[in-house]
Amino acid sequence: MDRTRTRARAAPPRKMRIRAYERKPAAPPQLFSNAWERFLRPAVDAVHQSQPVPHSLELLYGHVHDIVLHRNAPALYDALRRACDRHIAARIAQLAALSPSSEHVFLAAVHAVWHTYCTHMLRIRQIFLYLDRTYIVHAAQPDARSFWDMGLLLFRTHFSSVATVQQNTVHCLLTLIDRDRDGQTVDVALMKNLLLMFTAIGTYDAAFEKPFLASTDTYYRNESRTLVASQDVPTFLKHAESRIHAESHRAVRVLDPSTRNPLISTVEKRLVSDHVVTLLDNGFSSMCDQHRKHDLKRCFAVLSRASDHMPADSRAPNELMKSRLIDYVKNVGRAIVMDKSKDPEMVQSLLTLKARLDDLVNFSFDGTEAFNMAVNFAFESFVNARENKPAELIAKFVDSILRTGNKGFSEEQLETTLDNALTLFRFIDGKDVFEAFYNKDLAKRLLYDKSASLDLEKSMISKLKHECGPQFTAKLEAMFRDVDASKDLMQSFKTHKLSKTSLSHGIDLNVYVLESARWPLSTQPSKVKLPQSLMDCQEVFKKFYLTKHSGRKLAWQYVNGSCRVKANFPEGTKFLELSLYQTIVMLLFNDADELSYSEIADATGIEELPLKRTMLSLACGKARVLLKRPKGPQVDAKDSFVFNKKFTHRQTKLKINAIQIKETVEENAATTERVFQERNYQIDAAVVRIMKTRRTLQHAGLLAEVFDQLRFHHKPADVKKRIESLIEREYLERDENNPQAYHYLA
Amino acid sequence: MKLTINKVRLVAAWTWDAGDDACGICRNAFDGCCPDCNIPGDACPLVWGNCKHPFHLHCISKWIGAQSSEQQKCPMCRQDWKFEARK
């Protein structure tokens, strides 16, 4: 231990020392000018002339390295820039001398200059890489750019400063694009490259895009002007669509992505927006008419695109299309509704029209709610353009579906048809007319067992209930209940001792007892004389009924009665389904072979009109169980009738009672009359309701309020009449001084 | 016999058999209904008192309900009101 310490003291450690150079190291004199003039400049020139570089790249790189290390970078950068500047200036000057008469040649030349320039600059950059990486990155000067950027800047300066070159280039490009639009083949790749050049040197927006959009504008303005005049609308739309498509394709293929939106909107504006009204005027309704779904879909698509570019004072294309659609539907619908000769097909035509329009809206207008509503609005307006008749016909249409005889249709098909009919019904203002006729037809279906299916009937009622509320269907439902109750009643009658009387006549008696207020029945007492056997049956039933329900009386509705009669013709026995009137007439021939019209009228007590109709059905219909003398298509009071002894028919069971089901003119009139009567009550009620709250009101004010309350169409004259009648009945009185004012009388 | 009836369907409409044609309480026709109902017929029946005066059931019930038990009289003839027993 000691020894070691001693030795360490004896030999102190030697220190290493770094001394500064005695002489500051300096770059060899003339380093920069030497290296630049001898090596680097010839290399740059050689590259620019596309010749092999005279020295090895490694050597050149070494010189650059040295110069930068010896802080001569700014001078080098400057010298290099000037060298490049000179070269590109010369190149551009060559281009300026070139005539742009052949676009492709000229553009190819421009592209060649650009392309070689880029290659050269890359090559030079490789040589001066050290400069690029160190000096430019660290340099504080703001105008020192990376080598590549410097190259672009130089190119741009010369390219744009020699105005003709840039202008010619742009001009040639636009010419080529127009040619492409005209359908000629052009060098797309060349254009794409040149446009990339514009983007690279940063003049795309100002130098190219602006003139391009302007030329597009002119091109399509001219094109659309001639085409709109010369082509039909669908062709033009097809053309517009393909143009828009082609331009958007061009934007992807050739142009800078940023140009796409302004380009497309320019095209849309010039091709479509400028002509929306003309296009719609010329082609819309005919396309609808011919049900050109695809063309309309295109129309909708193309015109919707135009909505952003419409002139400020114009309505949006969708709005315009909607109003055209409304006009079209109104015109077509009105033609169907107003044509009296086509009444029998009206509902079917309307259903077809509705289905067609629904299809059109769904397919062509993307099922847009606004268009659905437009169709509905148009329907509502034209269906109500003719009063009452459409409602009546819809009711009859529904009747024809619910009646027996729709064989070949499935329940679902019938349901769908009912639903469709109901959509028409929805458009109708005067629902009371529908109700009245539905009520009458339902009565017939129920009384004559003509209903096709009880399920279908019930479903129709529930649809109506859903549509108009339980108030609307209460009466109809009660009718079903009456029929059911009558069937129960007959069950209990048949077990009752009184029923034996009817049995003694060999007659199977069935009675429908209806509640008079619910059914559309005649209230006039009938003078018809029943044969004794039927009279007995009727009396027996009456007795039975009144023991069950005291305090009631029965009014017999012979018009609606029906019978099955066994007829022994010499040629064979037939079973005839007859109306009660027909039966009464036929039974007279049990005791006679020939009877005059007046004899029959006396014996039956049937009124003239129904009797004539009955005789017509028996003697002039398809199955003639009576013969009329003299023969003829009409029944006259002087005619007489003979039992047809030679009657034959291939069927054993015959229905001759169709006459009952058919609506007579009087029935129709009576039903309409009932509606009007009902409406008068409603007007009365509305007037009294309003006057009760207002106490005193001017005539015009009262009319306006009545109009608000009533849901059917009415004329002011009708209301005026009702007001007169209310004054007479002392519900209201006129003001003594002002004949225009009314007071309510409590 | 040339013709015999096998089967017959008759149709009859019933109405109330009330001589006076309007209810003495509400003055509505018996063919119609009382002011509280919408549809005439079974839904708004008539009743008779022992005095043979008919009323809408709803009307007379309301009337009777408003009277004390000793004073339940027919509004037409002031006899004691009893519902006539009918089926």
PDB file of C-alpha atoms in Angstrom, chain A residues 494-619:
ATOM      1  CA  LYS A 494    -140.354 -21.090 -36.273  1.00  0.00           C
ATOM      2  CA  THR A 495    -140.527 -22.784 -32.890  1.00  0.00           C
ATOM      3  CA  HIS A 496    -143.568 -20.723 -31.931  1.00  0.00           C
ATOM      4  CA  LYS A 497    -147.060 -22.155 -32.222  1.00  0.00           C
ATOM      5  CA  LEU A 498    -148.200 -19.306 -34.438  1.00  0.00           C
ATOM      6  CA  SER A 499    -145.889 -20.372 -37.236  1.00  0.00           C
ATOM      7  CA  LYS A 500    -148.110 -23.344 -37.981  1.00  0.00           C
ATOM      8  CA  THR A 501    -150.455 -21.130 -39.988  1.00  0.00           C
ATOM      9  CA  SER A 502    -147.837 -20.219 -42.486  1.00  0.00           C
ATOM     10  CA  LEU A 503    -146.786 -23.803 -42.657  1.00  0.00           C
ATOM     11  CA  SER A 504    -150.330 -24.765 -43.481  1.00  0.00           C
ATOM     12  CA  HIS A 505    -149.944 -22.780 -46.681  1.00  0.00           C
ATOM     13  CA  GLY A 506    -146.736 -24.619 -47.406  1.00  0.00           C
ATOM     14  CA  ILE A 507    -144.854 -21.367 -47.345  1.00  0.00           C
ATOM     15  CA  ASP A 508    -141.469 -20.901 -45.780  1.00  0.00           C
ATOM     16  CA  LEU A 509    -141.802 -17.446 -44.248  1.00  0.00           C
ATOM     17  CA  ASN A 510    -138.914 -15.138 -43.658  1.00  0.00           C
ATOM     18  CA  VAL A 511    -139.240 -11.598 -42.412  1.00  0.00           C
ATOM     19  CA  TYR A 512    -136.709  -8.856 -42.069  1.00  0.00           C
ATOM     20  CA  VAL A 513    -137.815  -6.413 -39.439  1.00  0.00           C
ATOM     21  CA  LEU A 514    -135.901  -3.227 -39.901  1.00  0.00           C
ATOM     22  CA  GLU A 515    -135.631  -0.153 -37.880  1.00  0.00           C
ATOM     23  CA  SER A 516    -137.157   2.487 -40.110  1.00  0.00           C
ATOM     24  CA  ALA A 517    -134.772   5.340 -39.382  1.00  0.00           C
ATOM     25  CA  ARG A 518    -131.711   3.396 -40.416  1.00  0.00           C
ATOM     26  CA  TRP A 519    -132.850   2.118 -43.740  1.00  0.00           C
ATOM     27  CA  PRO A 520    -133.577   4.011 -46.890  1.00  0.00           C
ATOM     28  CA  LEU A 521    -137.198   2.892 -47.106  1.00  0.00           C
ATOM     29  CA  SER A 522    -140.270   4.534 -48.459  1.00  0.00           C
ATOM     30  CA  THR A 523    -142.538   5.878 -45.767  1.00  0.00           C
ATOM     31  CA  GLN A 524    -145.701   5.936 -47.843  1.00  0.00           C
ATOM     32  CA  PRO A 525    -148.256   3.315 -46.935  1.00  0.00           C
ATOM     33  CA  SER A 526    -148.553   0.712 -49.653  1.00  0.00           C
ATOM     34  CA  LYS A 527    -151.875  -0.111 -51.300  1.00  0.00           C
ATOM     35  CA  VAL A 528    -150.654  -3.409 -52.668  1.00  0.00           C
ATOM     36  CA  LYS A 529    -153.050  -6.290 -52.174  1.00  0.00           C
ATOM     37  CA  LEU A 530    -151.393  -9.494 -51.125  1.00  0.00           C
ATOM     38  CA  PRO A 531    -152.809 -12.886 -52.054  1.00  0.00           C
ATOM     39  CA  GLN A 532    -154.637 -14.499 -49.162  1.00  0.00           C
ATOM     40  CA  SER A 533    -151.915 -16.990 -48.353  1.00  0.00           C
ATOM     41  CA  LEU A 534    -149.322 -14.279 -47.969  1.00  0.00           C
ATOM     42  CA  MET A 535    -151.752 -12.105 -46.098  1.00  0.00           C
ATOM     43  CA  ASP A 536    -152.221 -14.897 -43.569  1.00  0.00           C
ATOM     44  CA  CYS A 537    -148.502 -15.323 -43.160  1.00  0.00           C
ATOM     45  CA  GLN A 538    -148.027 -11.633 -42.687  1.00  0.00           C
ATOM     46  CA  GLU A 539    -150.779 -11.343 -40.082  1.00  0.00           C
ATOM     47  CA  VAL A 540    -149.447 -14.283 -38.144  1.00  0.00           C
ATOM     48  CA  PHE A 541    -146.004 -12.847 -38.045  1.00  0.00           C
ATOM     49  CA  LYS A 542    -147.329  -9.477 -37.019  1.00  0.00           C
ATOM     50  CA  LYS A 543    -149.151 -11.029 -34.127  1.00  0.00           C
ATOM     51  CA  PHE A 544    -146.016 -12.864 -33.106  1.00  0.00           C
ATOM     52  CA  TYR A 545    -143.856  -9.770 -33.387  1.00  0.00           C
ATOM     53  CA  LEU A 546    -146.145  -7.538 -31.402  1.00  0.00           C
ATOM     54  CA  THR A 547    -146.311  -9.991 -28.557  1.00  0.00           C
ATOM     55  CA  LYS A 548    -142.562  -9.783 -28.405  1.00  0.00           C
ATOM     56  CA  HIS A 549    -142.264  -6.039 -28.926  1.00  0.00           C
ATOM     57  CA  SER A 550    -145.202  -4.090 -27.726  1.00  0.00           C
ATOM     58  CA  GLY A 551    -145.549  -0.416 -28.452  1.00  0.00           C
ATOM     59  CA  ARG A 552    -144.394  -0.851 -31.992  1.00  0.00           C
ATOM     60  CA  LYS A 553    -146.061  -0.972 -35.329  1.00  0.00           C
ATOM     61  CA  LEU A 554    -144.935  -2.519 -38.554  1.00  0.00           C
ATOM     62  CA  ALA A 555    -144.967  -0.911 -41.987  1.00  0.00           C
ATOM     63  CA  TRP A 556    -144.642  -3.558 -44.674  1.00  0.00           C
ATOM     64  CA  GLN A 557    -142.244  -2.817 -47.474  1.00  0.00           C
ATOM     65  CA  TYR A 558    -143.641  -4.854 -50.324  1.00  0.00           C
ATOM     66  CA  VAL A 559    -141.246  -3.331 -52.832  1.00  0.00           C
ATOM     67  CA  ASN A 560    -138.432  -5.153 -51.131  1.00  0.00           C
ATOM     68  CA  GLY A 561    -140.138  -8.518 -50.687  1.00  0.00           C
ATOM     69  CA  SER A 562    -139.128 -11.535 -52.673  1.00  0.00           C
ATOM     70  CA  CYS A 563    -140.401 -15.082 -53.260  1.00  0.00           C
ATOM     71  CA  ARG A 564    -139.502 -18.418 -54.647  1.00  0.00           C
ATOM     72  CA  VAL A 565    -142.342 -19.764 -56.719  1.00  0.00           C
ATOM     73  CA  LYS A 566    -142.867 -23.205 -58.120  1.00  0.00           C
ATOM     74  CA  ALA A 567    -144.306 -22.828 -61.600  1.00  0.00           C
ATOM     75  CA  ASN A 568    -145.834 -25.754 -63.420  1.00  0.00           C
ATOM     76  CA  PHE A 569    -145.403 -25.035 -67.089  1.00  0.00           C
ATOM     77  CA  PRO A 570    -146.712 -27.637 -69.490  1.00  0.00           C
ATOM     78  CA  GLU A 571    -143.166 -28.076 -70.740  1.00  0.00           C
ATOM     79  CA  GLY A 572    -141.752 -28.629 -67.284  1.00  0.00           C
ATOM     80  CA  THR A 573    -141.666 -27.389 -63.720  1.00  0.00           C
ATOM     81  CA  LYS A 574    -139.521 -24.376 -62.954  1.00  0.00           C
ATOM     82  CA  PHE A 575    -138.533 -22.671 -59.753  1.00  0.00           C
ATOM     83  CA  LEU A 576    -138.655 -18.942 -60.148  1.00  0.00           C
ATOM     84  CA  GLU A 577    -136.979 -16.343 -57.978  1.00  0.00           C
ATOM     85  CA  LEU A 578    -139.370 -13.436 -58.162  1.00  0.00           C
ATOM     86  CA  SER A 579    -139.857 -10.129 -56.537  1.00  0.00           C
ATOM     87  CA  LEU A 580    -142.941  -9.870 -54.388  1.00  0.00           C
ATOM     88  CA  TYR A 581    -144.612  -7.686 -57.028  1.00  0.00           C
ATOM     89  CA  GLN A 582    -143.857 -10.231 -59.724  1.00  0.00           C
ATOM     90  CA  THR A 583    -145.252 -12.965 -57.504  1.00  0.00           C
ATOM     91  CA  ILE A 584    -148.451 -11.090 -56.870  1.00  0.00           C
ATOM     92  CA  VAL A 585    -148.925 -10.588 -60.587  1.00  0.00           C
ATOM     93  CA  MET A 586    -148.051 -14.170 -61.484  1.00  0.00           C
ATOM     94  CA  LEU A 587    -150.399 -15.627 -58.886  1.00  0.00           C
ATOM     95  CA  LEU A 588    -153.296 -13.909 -60.663  1.00  0.00           C
ATOM     96  CA  PHE A 589    -152.702 -16.291 -63.569  1.00  0.00           C
ATOM     97  CA  ASN A 590    -153.609 -19.249 -61.355  1.00  0.00           C
ATOM     98  CA  ASP A 591    -157.229 -18.363 -62.037  1.00  0.00           C
ATOM     99  CA  ALA A 592    -156.943 -16.928 -65.522  1.00  0.00           C
ATOM    100  CA  ASP A 593    -155.002 -17.410 -68.732  1.00  0.00           C
ATOM    101  CA  GLU A 594    -155.231 -13.894 -70.015  1.00  0.00           C
ATOM    102  CA  LEU A 595    -155.509 -10.628 -68.096  1.00  0.00           C
ATOM    103  CA  SER A 596    -155.552  -7.053 -69.263  1.00  0.00           C
ATOM    104  CA  TYR A 597    -153.210  -4.480 -67.799  1.00  0.00           C
ATOM    105  CA  SER A 598    -156.050  -2.710 -66.021  1.00  0.00           C
ATOM    106  CA  GLU A 599    -157.314  -5.963 -64.517  1.00  0.00           C
ATOM    107  CA  ILE A 600    -153.879  -6.643 -63.157  1.00  0.00           C
ATOM    108  CA  ALA A 601    -153.551  -3.123 -61.826  1.00  0.00           C
ATOM    109  CA  ASP A 602    -156.899  -3.386 -60.045  1.00  0.00           C
ATOM    110  CA  ALA A 603    -156.193  -6.801 -58.601  1.00  0.00           C
ATOM    111  CA  THR A 604    -152.726  -6.029 -57.309  1.00  0.00           C
ATOM    112  CA  GLY A 605    -152.992  -2.391 -56.313  1.00  0.00           C
ATOM    113  CA  ILE A 606    -149.446  -1.803 -57.533  1.00  0.00           C
ATOM    114  CA  GLU A 607    -148.791   1.713 -58.736  1.00  0.00           C
ATOM    115  CA  GLU A 608    -148.376   2.451 -62.399  1.00  0.00           C
ATOM    116  CA  LEU A 609    -144.647   2.869 -62.702  1.00  0.00           C
ATOM    117  CA  PRO A 610    -143.553  -0.167 -60.701  1.00  0.00           C
ATOM    118  CA  LEU A 611    -146.308  -2.252 -62.269  1.00  0.00           C
ATOM    119  CA  LYS A 612    -145.196  -1.394 -65.789  1.00  0.00           C
ATOM    120  CA  ARG A 613    -141.670  -2.228 -64.833  1.00  0.00           C
ATOM    121  CA  THR A 614    -142.815  -5.527 -63.324  1.00  0.00           C
ATOM    122  CA  MET A 615    -144.812  -6.458 -66.399  1.00  0.00           C
ATOM    123  CA  LEU A 616    -141.863  -5.583 -68.588  1.00  0.00           C
ATOM    124  CA  SER A 617    -139.606  -7.899 -66.631  1.00  0.00           C
ATOM    125  CA  LEU A 618    -142.095 -10.769 -66.843  1.00  0.00           C
ATOM    126  CA  ALA A 619    -143.112 -10.398 -70.462  1.00  0.00           C
TER     127      ALA A 619
END
